[in-house]
Coordinates of C-alpha atoms in Angstrom, one line a residue:
Chain A
M1 CA 0.2 4.7 -35.3
K2 CA 1.1 4.7 -31.7
V3 CA 3.8 2.6 -30.1
K4 CA 3.6 1.2 -26.6
Q5 CA 6.5 2.2 -24.5
I6 CA 7.0 0.8 -21.0
S7 CA 8.6 2.8 -18.2
V8 CA 10.2 1.5 -15.1
F9 CA 11.1 3.4 -11.9
L10 CA 14.6 2.5 -10.7
E11 CA 16.3 3.7 -7.6
N12 CA 20.0 4.5 -8.2
K13 CA 21.5 1.4 -6.7
S14 CA 23.7 -1.2 -8.2
G15 CA 22.2 -4.2 -9.9
R16 CA 18.7 -2.7 -10.6
L17 CA 19.1 -2.3 -14.3
Y18 CA 20.5 -5.8 -14.5
E19 CA 17.5 -7.1 -12.6
V20 CA 15.0 -5.5 -15.1
C21 CA 16.9 -7.0 -18.1
D22 CA 17.2 -10.3 -16.4
C23 CA 13.5 -10.4 -15.8
L24 CA 12.8 -9.6 -19.4
A25 CA 15.3 -12.3 -20.5
R26 CA 13.6 -14.9 -18.4
H27 CA 10.3 -14.0 -20.1
N28 CA 11.9 -14.1 -23.5
V29 CA 11.2 -10.4 -24.1
N30 CA 13.5 -8.7 -26.6
I31 CA 14.4 -5.0 -26.2
R32 CA 14.1 -2.9 -29.3
A33 CA 15.2 0.5 -27.9
L34 CA 16.0 1.8 -24.5
S35 CA 16.7 5.1 -22.8
I36 CA 17.3 6.2 -19.3
A37 CA 16.4 9.6 -17.8
E38 CA 18.1 10.1 -14.4
T39 CA 18.2 12.3 -11.4
A40 CA 20.5 12.0 -8.4
D41 CA 18.3 9.5 -6.6
Y42 CA 16.5 7.6 -9.3
G43 CA 16.0 7.0 -12.9
V44 CA 13.2 6.2 -15.3
L45 CA 14.0 3.5 -17.8
R46 CA 12.0 3.7 -21.0
L47 CA 11.8 0.6 -23.2
I48 CA 10.4 -0.5 -26.4
V49 CA 10.1 -4.2 -26.6
N50 CA 8.7 -6.9 -28.8
Q51 CA 6.0 -7.9 -26.4
P52 CA 5.0 -4.9 -24.3
D53 CA 2.1 -6.4 -22.5
E54 CA 4.0 -9.5 -21.5
A55 CA 6.9 -7.3 -20.3
T56 CA 4.6 -5.1 -18.2
R57 CA 3.1 -8.1 -16.6
A58 CA 6.4 -9.8 -15.8
L59 CA 8.0 -6.7 -14.3
S60 CA 4.9 -5.8 -12.2
N61 CA 4.8 -9.3 -10.8
E62 CA 8.4 -9.0 -9.8
G63 CA 7.6 -5.8 -7.8
F64 CA 8.8 -3.1 -10.2
T65 CA 6.8 0.1 -10.7
V66 CA 5.9 0.0 -14.4
S67 CA 3.7 2.1 -16.6
E68 CA 2.7 2.0 -20.2
T69 CA 2.9 5.2 -22.3
E70 CA 2.1 5.8 -25.9
V71 CA 4.8 7.3 -28.1
I72 CA 5.3 7.9 -31.8
A73 CA 8.1 6.2 -33.8
V74 CA 9.1 7.9 -37.0
E75 CA 11.4 6.7 -39.7
V76 CA 14.0 9.3 -40.5
P77 CA 16.6 9.1 -43.3
D78 CA 20.0 8.3 -41.7
K79 CA 21.8 11.4 -43.1
P80 CA 22.7 14.9 -42.0
G81 CA 19.6 17.0 -41.4
G82 CA 17.3 14.0 -41.1
L83 CA 16.2 14.6 -37.5
A84 CA 16.1 18.4 -38.0
Q85 CA 13.4 18.1 -40.7
V86 CA 11.1 16.1 -38.5
L87 CA 11.7 18.5 -35.6
Q88 CA 10.9 21.4 -37.9
S89 CA 7.4 19.9 -38.6
L90 CA 6.7 19.9 -34.9
Y91 CA 8.2 23.3 -34.3
Q92 CA 6.0 24.9 -37.0
E93 CA 3.0 23.6 -35.1
R94 CA 4.5 25.0 -31.8
M95 CA 4.4 21.5 -30.3
N96 CA 6.7 20.7 -27.4
I97 CA 8.6 17.5 -27.1
E98 CA 8.6 15.9 -23.7
Y99 CA 11.5 13.6 -24.6
L100 CA 12.9 11.6 -27.5
Y101 CA 15.5 9.0 -28.3
C102 CA 16.7 7.4 -31.4
F103 CA 18.0 4.1 -32.7
V104 CA 19.4 3.0 -36.0
E105 CA 17.7 0.3 -38.1
K106 CA 19.7 -2.8 -39.0
S107 CA 19.9 -1.9 -42.6
G108 CA 21.5 1.4 -41.6
E109 CA 19.5 3.3 -44.2
S110 CA 17.2 5.0 -41.7
A111 CA 17.1 5.8 -38.1
I112 CA 14.0 5.6 -35.9
V113 CA 13.1 8.4 -33.6
V114 CA 10.8 7.8 -30.7
F115 CA 8.9 10.9 -29.5
R116 CA 6.8 11.7 -26.5
I117 CA 4.6 14.7 -27.1
E118 CA 1.6 15.9 -25.3
D119 CA -0.9 15.7 -28.2
L120 CA 0.0 12.6 -30.0
E121 CA -2.7 12.8 -32.7
K122 CA -1.7 16.3 -33.7
G123 CA 1.9 15.3 -33.7
I124 CA 1.3 12.4 -36.0
E125 CA -0.6 14.6 -38.4
A126 CA 2.1 17.2 -38.5
I127 CA 4.8 14.6 -39.1
Q128 CA 2.9 12.9 -41.8
R129 CA 2.1 16.2 -43.5
A130 CA 5.9 16.8 -43.7
G131 CA 6.2 13.5 -45.6
F132 CA 7.6 11.2 -42.9
V133 CA 6.5 7.7 -42.2
V134 CA 5.0 7.2 -38.7
M135 CA 5.5 3.6 -37.9
Q136 CA 2.8 1.1 -36.8
G137 CA 3.3 -0.4 -33.3
E138 CA 3.5 -3.9 -34.7
D139 CA 6.2 -2.9 -37.2
V140 CA 8.4 -1.5 -34.4
Y141 CA 8.0 -4.5 -32.1
K142 CA 9.0 -6.8 -35.0
L143 CA 12.1 -4.9 -36.0
Chain B
M1 CA -23.7 -6.3 23.6
Q2 CA -22.8 -2.6 24.0
Y3 CA -20.3 -2.9 26.8
F4 CA -18.7 -5.7 28.8
N5 CA -18.6 -4.3 32.3
P6 CA -21.4 -2.1 33.8
V7 CA -18.7 0.1 35.4
E8 CA -18.1 1.4 31.8
V9 CA -21.5 3.3 32.1
L10 CA -21.4 4.2 35.8
D11 CA -22.6 7.7 36.4
R12 CA -19.8 10.3 36.9
E13 CA -20.5 10.9 40.5
E14 CA -20.2 7.3 41.5
L15 CA -17.2 6.9 39.3
E16 CA -15.4 9.8 41.0
A17 CA -16.2 8.3 44.4
L18 CA -14.8 5.0 43.3
K19 CA -11.6 6.7 41.9
L20 CA -11.0 8.5 45.2
S21 CA -11.4 5.5 47.4
R22 CA -9.1 3.4 45.1
L23 CA -6.6 6.2 45.0
K24 CA -6.5 6.4 48.8
T25 CA -6.0 2.6 49.0
T26 CA -3.3 2.6 46.4
V27 CA -1.2 5.5 48.0
A28 CA -1.5 3.9 51.4
N29 CA -0.4 0.5 50.0
L30 CA 2.6 2.0 48.2
Y31 CA 3.6 4.0 51.2
D32 CA 3.5 0.8 53.4
N33 CA 5.0 -1.7 50.9
V34 CA 7.3 0.0 48.5
P35 CA 10.4 1.7 50.0
F36 CA 10.9 3.7 46.8
Y37 CA 7.5 5.3 47.1
R38 CA 7.7 5.8 50.8
K39 CA 10.9 7.8 50.3
K40 CA 9.5 9.7 47.3
L41 CA 6.3 10.6 49.1
K42 CA 8.1 11.7 52.2
E43 CA 10.5 13.9 50.1
A44 CA 7.4 15.5 48.5
G45 CA 6.0 16.1 52.0
C46 CA 3.0 13.8 51.4
E47 CA 1.4 11.3 53.7
P48 CA -1.3 8.9 52.5
G49 CA -3.8 10.8 54.8
D50 CA -3.3 13.9 52.7
I51 CA -5.4 12.5 49.9
K52 CA -8.8 13.9 50.7
E53 CA -10.1 14.6 47.2
L54 CA -9.1 13.7 43.7
S55 CA -7.4 17.0 43.0
D56 CA -4.9 16.1 45.8
L57 CA -3.4 13.9 43.2
E58 CA -1.5 16.9 41.9
K59 CA 0.5 17.0 45.1
L60 CA 2.0 13.6 44.4
P61 CA 5.4 13.2 42.8
F62 CA 5.7 11.9 39.2
T63 CA 7.1 8.5 38.3
T64 CA 9.3 8.1 35.2
K65 CA 10.7 5.3 33.1
D66 CA 14.0 5.9 34.8
D67 CA 12.5 5.1 38.2
L68 CA 11.5 1.7 36.8
R69 CA 15.0 1.2 35.4
D70 CA 16.7 2.3 38.7
N71 CA 14.7 -0.3 40.5
Y72 CA 15.3 -3.0 38.0
P73 CA 14.1 -5.7 38.0
F74 CA 11.5 -6.0 40.9
G75 CA 12.2 -3.0 43.1
L76 CA 8.8 -1.4 42.7
F77 CA 6.7 -4.5 43.3
A78 CA 4.3 -4.1 46.3
V79 CA 3.8 -7.8 46.9
P80 CA 6.2 -10.7 47.7
M81 CA 7.4 -12.6 44.6
R82 CA 5.3 -15.6 45.7
E83 CA 2.2 -13.7 44.7
I84 CA 3.6 -12.7 41.3
I85 CA 2.3 -15.0 38.6
R86 CA 3.5 -13.3 35.5
I87 CA 6.3 -11.0 34.4
H88 CA 6.4 -8.9 31.2
A89 CA 9.1 -6.5 30.1
S90 CA 9.7 -3.9 27.5
S91 CA 12.3 -4.5 24.8
G92 CA 14.8 -2.3 26.4
T93 CA 16.2 -0.9 23.2
T94 CA 17.0 2.4 25.0
G95 CA 18.6 0.9 28.1
K96 CA 17.7 -1.7 30.6
P97 CA 14.3 -3.3 30.0
T98 CA 11.5 -2.1 32.2
V99 CA 10.0 -5.1 34.1
V100 CA 6.4 -5.4 35.2
G101 CA 4.7 -8.0 37.4
Y102 CA 1.1 -9.2 37.9
T103 CA -0.7 -11.0 40.7
A104 CA -3.5 -13.5 39.8
K105 CA -6.0 -10.7 40.5
D106 CA -4.0 -8.3 38.3
I107 CA -4.3 -10.8 35.4
Q108 CA -8.1 -11.0 36.0
V109 CA -8.4 -7.2 36.1
W110 CA -6.4 -6.9 32.9
A111 CA -8.4 -9.5 31.1
D112 CA -11.6 -7.7 32.1
L113 CA -10.2 -4.4 30.7
V114 CA -9.2 -6.1 27.4
A115 CA -12.6 -7.9 27.1
R116 CA -14.1 -4.4 27.3
T117 CA -12.0 -3.3 24.4
I118 CA -13.0 -6.2 22.2
V119 CA -16.7 -5.5 23.0
A120 CA -16.0 -1.9 22.0
A121 CA -14.8 -3.4 18.7
M122 CA -18.2 -5.1 18.3
G123 CA -16.8 -8.4 19.6
T124 CA -19.0 -11.1 21.1
P125 CA -18.5 -14.7 22.2
D126 CA -19.3 -15.7 18.6
D127 CA -16.2 -14.0 17.2
V128 CA -12.9 -15.4 16.0
V129 CA -10.1 -13.1 17.3
Q130 CA -6.8 -13.4 15.6
V131 CA -4.1 -12.0 17.8
A132 CA -1.2 -10.9 15.6
Y133 CA 0.5 -8.9 18.3
G134 CA 3.8 -10.5 19.5
Y135 CA 3.5 -13.1 22.3
G136 CA 6.2 -13.2 24.9
L137 CA 7.6 -10.5 27.1
F138 CA 5.7 -7.9 25.1
T139 CA 2.2 -7.3 26.6
G140 CA 0.4 -7.1 23.3
G141 CA -0.1 -10.8 22.5
L142 CA -1.0 -12.3 25.9
G143 CA -2.9 -9.1 26.8
L144 CA -5.4 -9.5 23.9
H145 CA -5.4 -13.3 24.3
Y146 CA -6.7 -13.3 27.9
G147 CA -9.2 -10.6 27.2
A148 CA -10.6 -12.5 24.2
E149 CA -10.8 -15.7 26.2
L150 CA -12.6 -14.0 29.1
L151 CA -15.1 -12.7 26.6
G152 CA -15.6 -16.2 25.4
A153 CA -14.5 -15.5 21.8
T154 CA -12.4 -18.0 19.8
V155 CA -8.8 -17.0 20.0
V156 CA -6.3 -17.7 17.2
P157 CA -2.9 -17.0 18.9
M158 CA -0.8 -16.2 15.8
S159 CA 1.7 -13.8 17.3
G160 CA 3.4 -11.5 14.8
G161 CA 5.1 -12.4 11.5
N162 CA 4.7 -15.2 9.0
T163 CA 2.3 -13.0 7.1
K164 CA 1.2 -15.4 4.4
R165 CA 0.2 -17.9 7.0
Q166 CA -1.7 -15.2 8.9
V167 CA -3.7 -14.5 5.7
R168 CA -4.3 -18.2 4.9
L169 CA -5.6 -19.0 8.4
M170 CA -7.6 -15.8 8.5
V171 CA -9.5 -17.1 5.5
D172 CA -9.7 -20.7 6.6
F173 CA -10.7 -20.0 10.3
G174 CA -13.1 -17.2 9.4
T175 CA -11.3 -14.6 11.6
T176 CA -13.7 -11.7 12.3
I177 CA -11.5 -9.5 14.5
L178 CA -7.8 -8.8 13.8
C179 CA -5.5 -7.5 16.5
C180 CA -2.1 -6.1 15.6
T181 CA -0.2 -2.9 15.1
P182 CA -1.6 -0.6 12.4
S183 CA 1.6 -0.9 10.4
Y184 CA 1.4 -4.6 10.5
A185 CA -2.3 -4.5 9.4
L186 CA -1.1 -2.7 6.3
N187 CA 1.6 -5.3 5.7
I188 CA -1.1 -8.0 5.9
A189 CA -3.3 -6.1 3.4
E190 CA -0.4 -5.9 1.0
V191 CA 0.4 -9.6 1.3
M192 CA -3.3 -10.4 0.8
E193 CA -3.2 -8.4 -2.4
E194 CA -0.1 -10.3 -3.5
M195 CA -1.8 -13.6 -2.8
Q196 CA -4.8 -12.3 -4.8
I197 CA -7.1 -12.7 -1.8
S198 CA -9.8 -10.1 -1.5
P199 CA -10.9 -8.9 1.9
K200 CA -14.3 -10.1 0.7
D201 CA -13.0 -13.6 0.9
T202 CA -12.5 -13.1 4.7
R203 CA -15.1 -12.6 7.4
L204 CA -13.2 -9.6 8.9
K205 CA -15.4 -7.0 10.6
S206 CA -13.2 -5.2 13.1
G207 CA -9.6 -4.5 13.8
I208 CA -8.1 -3.5 17.2
F209 CA -4.9 -1.7 16.3
G210 CA -2.5 0.0 18.6
A211 CA 1.0 -0.1 20.2
E212 CA 2.2 2.7 17.9
P213 CA 0.8 6.1 16.9
W214 CA -1.2 6.2 13.7
S215 CA -3.2 8.8 11.9
E216 CA -6.8 9.2 10.8
E217 CA -5.7 8.8 7.2
M218 CA -4.0 5.5 7.9
R219 CA -7.3 4.4 9.5
K220 CA -9.1 5.1 6.3
E221 CA -6.6 3.2 4.3
I222 CA -6.7 0.1 6.5
E223 CA -10.5 0.1 6.6
E224 CA -10.6 0.3 2.8
R225 CA -8.0 -2.3 2.1
L226 CA -9.1 -4.8 4.8
N227 CA -12.8 -4.0 4.6
L228 CA -13.2 -3.7 8.4
S229 CA -13.9 -1.1 11.0
A230 CA -10.6 -0.1 12.6
I231 CA -10.4 1.1 16.2
D232 CA -7.5 2.4 18.2
I233 CA -6.5 0.6 21.4
Y234 CA -4.0 2.3 23.8
G235 CA -1.9 0.9 26.6
L236 CA 1.6 0.6 27.9
S237 CA 3.2 -2.2 29.8
E238 CA 4.3 0.0 32.7
I239 CA 0.7 0.7 33.5
I240 CA -0.8 -2.7 32.6
G241 CA -0.4 -3.3 28.8
P242 CA -3.1 -2.9 26.2
G243 CA -6.5 -2.0 27.6
V244 CA -5.8 1.4 29.2
S245 CA -8.2 2.9 26.7
I246 CA -10.2 2.0 23.7
E247 CA -12.2 3.8 21.0
C248 CA -15.8 3.0 20.7
Q249 CA -17.7 2.9 17.4
E250 CA -17.9 6.8 17.5
K251 CA -14.2 6.7 16.7
A252 CA -13.8 10.1 18.4
G253 CA -11.3 9.5 21.1
A254 CA -10.5 6.5 23.3
H255 CA -12.3 5.9 26.6
I256 CA -9.8 5.6 29.4
F257 CA -11.0 3.1 31.9
E258 CA -11.1 5.4 34.9
D259 CA -12.1 2.8 37.4
S260 CA -8.5 1.5 37.0
F261 CA -6.4 4.5 35.8
I262 CA -6.6 8.2 36.6
P263 CA -5.5 10.3 33.6
E264 CA -4.0 13.8 33.7
I265 CA -2.5 16.0 31.1
I266 CA 0.5 18.0 32.0
D267 CA 2.8 20.5 30.4
P268 CA 5.9 18.3 29.7
T269 CA 8.3 21.1 30.6
T270 CA 6.8 22.6 33.7
G271 CA 4.9 19.6 35.0
R272 CA 1.8 21.7 35.6
T273 CA -1.6 20.0 35.1
L274 CA -3.4 21.4 32.1
P275 CA -7.2 21.8 31.8
P276 CA -9.2 19.3 29.8
G277 CA -9.0 19.8 26.0
Q278 CA -5.5 21.1 26.1
E279 CA -2.8 19.1 24.5
G280 CA 0.1 17.9 26.6
E281 CA 1.8 14.8 28.1
L282 CA -0.5 12.0 29.4
V283 CA 0.1 11.1 33.0
L284 CA -1.5 7.9 34.4
T285 CA -2.0 6.6 37.9
N286 CA -2.8 3.0 38.7
I287 CA -5.7 2.6 41.2
N288 CA -6.7 -1.0 40.6
K289 CA -3.6 -3.1 40.7
E290 CA -1.7 -5.1 43.3
A291 CA 1.8 -6.1 42.1
L292 CA 2.9 -2.8 40.5
S293 CA 1.1 0.5 40.8
L294 CA 2.6 3.6 39.5
L295 CA 1.7 7.1 40.7
R296 CA 1.5 9.8 38.1
Y297 CA 3.5 7.9 35.5
R298 CA 4.7 10.1 32.7
T299 CA 3.8 8.2 29.5
R300 CA 5.7 10.6 27.2
D301 CA 2.6 10.3 24.9
I302 CA 1.2 13.6 23.7
T303 CA -2.6 13.9 23.6
H304 CA -5.6 15.7 25.1
L305 CA -8.6 14.7 27.2
D306 CA -12.2 15.1 26.2
I307 CA -14.7 15.2 29.1
S308 CA -17.8 15.7 26.9
P309 CA -20.4 12.9 27.1
C310 CA -20.0 10.3 24.4
P311 CA -23.1 9.1 22.4
C312 CA -22.0 5.5 23.0
G313 CA -23.1 5.7 26.6
R314 CA -19.7 5.1 28.2
T315 CA -19.1 7.7 30.9
H316 CA -15.3 7.4 31.0
V317 CA -13.3 10.3 29.7
R318 CA -11.8 10.1 26.2
M319 CA -8.3 10.8 25.1
G320 CA -7.5 12.1 21.6
R321 CA -5.2 10.3 19.3
V322 CA -1.6 10.2 20.4
T323 CA -0.1 12.9 18.2
G324 CA 3.5 12.1 19.2
R325 CA 5.8 11.2 22.0
T326 CA 7.9 13.6 23.9
D327 CA 10.8 11.3 23.3
D328 CA 10.4 10.6 19.6
M329 CA 9.9 14.3 19.0
L330 CA 12.6 15.3 16.6
I331 CA 14.1 18.8 16.9
I332 CA 15.0 19.8 13.4
R333 CA 16.8 23.2 13.2
G334 CA 14.9 24.2 16.4
V335 CA 11.5 23.1 15.2
N336 CA 9.6 20.3 17.0
V337 CA 8.6 17.6 14.5
F338 CA 6.6 14.4 15.2
P339 CA 6.8 11.6 12.7
S340 CA 3.0 11.3 12.9
Q341 CA 2.7 14.8 11.4
I342 CA 4.7 13.8 8.4
E343 CA 2.6 10.7 8.1
M344 CA -0.5 12.9 8.0
V345 CA 0.9 14.9 5.1
I346 CA 1.9 11.9 3.2
M347 CA -1.4 10.2 3.6
Q348 CA -3.2 13.2 2.2
I349 CA -1.5 12.9 -1.1
P350 CA -3.4 10.4 -3.3
G351 CA -1.5 7.4 -4.5
L352 CA 1.2 7.4 -1.8
T353 CA 1.4 4.5 0.6
P354 CA 1.8 4.8 4.4
H355 CA 5.1 3.1 4.1
Y356 CA 7.6 5.9 4.8
Q357 CA 10.7 6.5 6.6
I358 CA 12.3 9.6 8.0
V359 CA 16.1 9.9 8.0
V360 CA 17.7 12.7 10.0
D361 CA 21.3 13.6 9.4
R362 CA 23.6 16.4 10.2
V363 CA 25.7 17.9 7.5
G364 CA 28.2 20.4 9.1
S365 CA 25.9 22.0 11.7
L366 CA 22.7 21.7 9.7
D367 CA 20.1 19.1 10.3
I368 CA 18.8 17.5 7.2
L369 CA 15.5 15.7 7.2
E370 CA 14.8 13.3 4.4
V371 CA 11.4 11.8 3.9
Q372 CA 11.4 8.5 1.9
V373 CA 8.2 7.5 0.2
E374 CA 7.5 4.7 -2.2
V375 CA 6.5 5.3 -5.8
T376 CA 3.3 3.3 -6.6
P377 CA 2.0 2.8 -10.2
D378 CA -0.6 5.5 -9.2
V379 CA 1.9 8.3 -8.9
F380 CA 4.6 7.0 -11.3
S381 CA 5.1 8.8 -14.6
D382 CA 7.6 8.2 -17.3
E383 CA 8.3 11.9 -17.3
I384 CA 10.9 13.1 -14.7
K385 CA 9.2 16.4 -14.7
K386 CA 6.1 14.9 -13.1
L387 CA 8.1 12.9 -10.6
E388 CA 9.8 16.1 -9.6
E389 CA 6.5 17.8 -9.3
L390 CA 5.4 15.0 -6.9
E391 CA 8.6 15.5 -4.8
R392 CA 8.0 19.3 -4.7
R393 CA 4.4 18.8 -3.7
I394 CA 5.4 16.6 -0.7
Q395 CA 8.1 19.1 0.2
D396 CA 5.8 22.1 0.0
E397 CA 3.1 20.4 2.0
V398 CA 5.5 19.3 4.8
Q399 CA 7.0 22.7 4.8
S400 CA 3.7 24.5 5.1
Y401 CA 2.4 22.1 7.7
L402 CA 5.6 21.8 9.9
G403 CA 7.6 24.8 9.0
V404 CA 10.6 22.7 8.2
S405 CA 12.1 22.1 4.8
V406 CA 12.7 18.5 3.9
K407 CA 14.3 16.5 1.1
V408 CA 12.0 14.0 -0.5
R409 CA 13.4 10.8 -1.8
L410 CA 11.3 8.6 -4.1
M411 CA 11.9 4.9 -3.5
E412 CA 10.9 1.7 -5.3
P413 CA 7.9 -0.1 -3.9
K414 CA 8.5 -2.4 -1.0
S415 CA 12.0 -1.0 -0.6
I416 CA 11.1 0.4 2.8
Q417 CA 11.2 -2.3 5.4
R418 CA 7.8 -3.8 6.3
S419 CA 6.7 -3.9 9.9
E420 CA 5.9 -7.1 11.7
G421 CA 5.3 -5.2 14.9
K422 CA 6.1 -1.6 15.6
A423 CA 7.2 0.2 12.5
L424 CA 10.6 1.8 12.4
R425 CA 9.8 5.3 11.2
V426 CA 12.8 7.4 12.1
I427 CA 16.5 6.8 11.5
D428 CA 18.5 9.4 13.3
K429 CA 22.0 9.4 12.0
R430 CA 23.0 12.6 13.8
K431 CA 25.9 12.3 16.2
I432 CA 25.2 14.8 18.9

C-alpha cells in the first residue's frame, strides 16, 4: 500500500535540477510525479518514478544526496471537494500531514494525491475507512 | 623499536645541560656570523656571555616572520653559500616567501629528527612509507622522505595529488605508513570509498599527519575510515620543517625534540613567558642547526606545554594540539574565533563530514559568519523541517561554544573543494 518516493538534496544553483533529470533520462527512468520544497539556500526534490531503486542507485552514483521515503498515494475523484473529503478522514483522526502533492491521471477522471504522514499505517486505515482507494506502489509506478 | 635516537629518553638533567651548552654555542655563532642578530642582540643589551642558564633565554629578543622577509632571501644564513646544500621556501601567499637553507649536517640532523617521528608512528625498516606531502620547496615531502630513508624504510615518493593513483599504489605496494595532511587523508579515504576499496584491502597501520591544525574528532574519523593509527606531526619550515615534535602512541601531546629546539609559551600580546600548562603562543629557538638558526621564533601557533612524564619513556616535553593560530584567528564582532573550534563542533554532530568552509563577510558594519557543511545521506531528510532542525542544531552548538551567532548553509556532497595539501578553511570577504 506504500509508494516509494525518492528525495534529492539540491543546492540553489543553476542547472542542478536539469542534471537530476538528465541523469534519470540517461538511465531510462520515467518521472510520474514531482514536487520541490525550497528554502533560500537549497531545495528538496521529491519524485515518484517508474523504477525507484534504479533511480536511487543512478543518482547516488553521480554524487547526489538521495533518500527513499515511503508515502501513500490515494485516488481522489477529480471534482470539487474531492481532496477535502480525504483530508477530513485524516483530520478526524487528528493526524498531521508533513506534506502532500497531487497529479492528475491521464484519463482525467481522478487525481492522485501523494501524502507523507508520520504514521503511515494509521493513515492508510483512516483513508480506506472513508472509502478511498489507496494505490499499490506497482500501480503508481506503472501509471 | 621504541625510539630511534637514545637522546629521546635522556634524563632531564642531562638534557637541560645539553640544551644550555647548545644554546650558548648558537647565540655566540649568531652574534659572530649574522649581522642582523648581532645588531638585534646589541639593541636588547645582550652579549653571548650573558647566557649562563636556560632561563636567560627570556632576555633574548624575539624573531618574527617579518624578520625573515626583511632579510630575504639569504640574509639570516650563518654560513657561506658554498656550505648550503638545500633551499626550501614557504609558499609566500601572504607576502614574500620565507627562505630557509640547510648545510649537509643540517640535512642529517633533520633526517634523524624525522626518523624519530616515523619510529614514534611504529615505523621500522620493514615498513613501506608513502609520502603524500608535496615535494619541492615545501618541506613536507622531502622532510619525510629523508627521515624514512635514514630509518631504512621503503619510501614511495608520491607527493600530493593524483588521489586515485595514490590509492592504487597504496594497495599494490603494500603501504603501511601514510604521510600527508589530515585533510588530504580524508580525501584519500573518500576516493577509496568511491573506488570501492576497503581499508582492509590495504596494509595501512599508521598515519603521520600534520602541516595544518586538526581536531581529536577528525583523528577518530580518519582512524575509522582508513583503519590506521593516526598521529600528529608538527613542524615549520622556518625552524626546520616537519620533525619539530611528534605524538607517541599515547596520543596525548607531541614530544618536542628538545635537544634541537627550546620551546616556550608566551602571551601573544605582552610577550611574557607563561608557566607550563598555560595556553599561549609557541616560541621556538634552534640550538642544533648551522645554516639558519632562529632565536625565540614566534610560531603564531597556539598551544600549551605539558612537562609531566610520559608513559612512553620519552623525556622530552609535550605540546598540546595546536588549537589555532594567532594569525588565522578571526575576530567576529569582537569575539576571537578559531576555525579549529568550529571544526570541533561540526565533528561532534553525527553524520556530518569534516569538509567544511567558513565564509566571513561584512554587511554594513556587521560581520557575518557562514559555516558551510555538506549534507550526507546520514543527515538528509525529505522534510525541510528536519533539515532546518539540523541547521539550528549546528547554529546553537557553535553559538554556545564560541559565543558567536553563525549562519549555517547546507551544501551538496563534494561541493566543498577537496584538499590535496593544506585545506582552505576560511574565506574572508571582508574589506577592512
